[in-house]
Amino acid sequence: IHILENIDRPMFLYAENEKAKIEFSTTLPKIIDNDVYADDDDEVIWFKKKYTYILAETIQMRLTDKVKNKVYYIEVEVGFFHDGASIHIVFKRIIGDPRDLRFKISSFIHDILCLIHKCVDNDRYFSTCVFDLANTKTKTWAFTRWMMKHSVDNWQKFQGWGK
């Protein structure tokens, strides 16, 4: 993951609301199931369970914080692994399956912002707004979105991402 100064290429609007805007260098990031390993040894099995998806192409993202009038440029290289939506087993009945395609893009963006907080100037609330916006784009049910947004935000506070 690289933080860029600028992106000098056309960007495709993914989603936008009054707080944030998400743009990608491709129409959609190509995120595929992690089937790259065929071994059945314990380490590979753990890896496949932990990391559900892999980025199949390098992409750039432009995230705009409309409240603070700031723009963040991020590049994610091919091969980036992420675990999809981290939904505790207790909440699966209410929220849904963590591999649900509706959560694929939002969990991808969120995992990047959680890995490197400085991607968005350590702004936890903006990260949560971007996560919620991406879930809105995929027509995730409003109550589910509300639960996910507040669960993610409060978990990040608990983990010490305080801003």
XYZ file of C-alpha atoms in Angstrom:
163
model
C 0.000 0.000 0.000
C 1.411 3.357 -1.042
C 0.261 6.858 -0.178
C 0.556 9.032 -3.283
C 0.819 12.783 -3.737
C -1.569 12.793 -6.690
C -3.070 10.548 -9.356
C -2.699 11.771 -12.936
C -5.156 9.462 -14.651
C -8.899 9.328 -15.146
C -10.779 8.055 -12.125
C -14.128 6.274 -12.017
C -16.668 7.390 -9.440
C -17.743 4.490 -7.241
C -19.902 6.257 -4.658
C -20.534 9.715 -3.282
C -22.606 11.382 -0.560
C -22.480 14.608 1.454
C -19.509 13.411 3.557
C -17.288 11.430 1.210
C -16.461 10.362 -2.320
C -14.788 7.111 -3.448
C -13.075 6.839 -6.843
C -11.023 4.035 -8.406
C -8.581 3.910 -11.307
C -10.678 1.077 -12.774
C -14.443 0.754 -12.868
C -14.189 -1.717 -9.969
C -11.233 -3.299 -8.198
C -10.740 -6.854 -9.419
C -10.911 -8.813 -6.175
C -10.945 -12.572 -6.543
C -11.311 -15.536 -4.210
C -8.041 -16.708 -2.735
C -7.461 -20.006 -4.524
C -3.794 -19.398 -5.252
C -2.508 -22.181 -3.012
C -3.166 -25.850 -3.695
C -1.220 -27.315 -0.744
C -3.056 -28.766 2.202
C -0.411 -28.209 4.851
C -1.489 -26.477 8.072
C 0.091 -23.101 7.250
C -1.646 -22.868 3.860
C -4.986 -23.950 5.328
C -4.662 -21.218 7.995
C -3.722 -18.677 5.316
C -6.760 -19.545 3.167
C -9.100 -19.333 6.159
C -7.712 -15.974 7.268
C -7.420 -14.289 3.872
C -10.504 -14.788 1.735
C -9.700 -12.415 -1.140
C -6.745 -11.267 -3.211
C -6.444 -8.142 -5.387
C -5.852 -9.247 -8.988
C -4.587 -5.894 -10.319
C -2.881 -2.789 -8.991
C -5.357 0.024 -8.411
C -5.365 3.604 -7.253
C -8.042 5.070 -5.001
C -8.965 8.680 -4.456
C -10.928 9.265 -1.257
C -12.387 12.716 -0.712
C -13.365 13.989 2.721
C -15.984 16.599 1.863
C -16.318 17.810 5.455
C -12.610 18.675 5.811
C -12.094 19.336 2.101
C -9.197 16.846 1.919
C -8.260 14.332 -0.755
C -6.332 11.115 -0.113
C -4.544 9.172 -2.840
C -3.769 5.508 -2.234
C -2.259 2.814 -4.435
C -2.754 -0.863 -3.656
C -0.596 -3.357 -5.501
C -1.661 -6.614 -7.058
C -1.544 -9.476 -4.572
C -2.969 -7.565 -1.599
C -4.784 -10.092 0.608
C -7.685 -9.296 2.883
C -10.126 -11.289 4.931
C -13.412 -9.857 3.700
C -15.927 -8.695 6.272
C -14.926 -9.713 9.785
C -18.330 -10.638 11.172
C -18.356 -12.451 14.491
C -20.298 -15.704 14.463
C -22.816 -14.245 16.955
C -23.837 -11.564 14.432
C -23.881 -13.656 11.241
C -27.643 -14.264 11.485
C -28.321 -10.546 11.749
C -25.681 -9.108 9.406
C -25.023 -11.959 7.005
C -22.214 -14.099 5.667
C -18.812 -12.358 5.724
C -18.209 -13.500 2.126
C -21.415 -11.832 0.900
C -20.534 -10.008 -2.323
C -22.181 -6.832 -1.009
C -19.363 -6.522 1.547
C -16.472 -7.232 -0.849
C -15.557 -3.655 -1.836
C -16.361 -2.032 1.513
C -14.294 -4.574 3.446
C -11.436 -4.164 0.945
C -11.339 -0.381 1.429
C -11.796 -0.665 5.168
C -8.987 -3.202 5.571
C -6.601 -0.863 3.740
C -7.514 2.104 5.927
C -7.202 0.010 9.091
C -3.809 -1.348 8.080
C -2.338 2.082 7.458
C -4.191 4.779 9.399
C -2.033 7.518 7.934
C -3.690 6.850 4.538
C -6.431 9.169 5.805
C -4.457 11.278 8.309
C -5.402 8.879 11.123
C -9.056 9.965 10.839
C -11.104 7.077 12.245
C -14.449 8.772 11.687
C -13.732 9.434 7.989
C -12.664 5.805 7.590
C -16.016 4.761 9.057
C -17.891 7.144 6.721
C -16.098 5.648 3.701
C -16.956 2.133 4.905
C -20.624 3.100 5.316
C -20.715 4.818 1.906
C -19.325 1.717 0.179
C -21.962 -0.414 1.919
C -24.658 2.041 0.810
C -23.487 1.670 -2.794
C -24.043 -2.102 -2.676
C -27.563 -1.616 -1.318
C -26.804 -3.251 2.010
C -29.966 -3.121 4.098
C -30.094 0.056 6.249
C -30.249 -1.741 9.613
C -27.347 -4.007 8.638
C -25.338 -0.960 7.516
C -26.093 0.808 10.791
C -24.927 -2.232 12.793
C -21.779 -2.647 10.715
C -20.910 1.050 10.842
C -21.239 1.311 14.614
C -19.603 -2.054 15.283
C -16.594 -1.103 13.163
C -16.351 2.395 14.624
C -16.592 1.215 18.233
C -14.140 -1.639 17.662
C -11.641 0.844 16.208
C -12.101 3.076 19.278
C -11.529 0.055 21.514
C -8.340 -0.731 19.557
C -7.023 2.777 20.217
C -7.767 4.482 16.927
C -9.189 7.451 18.766
C -9.565 10.347 16.348
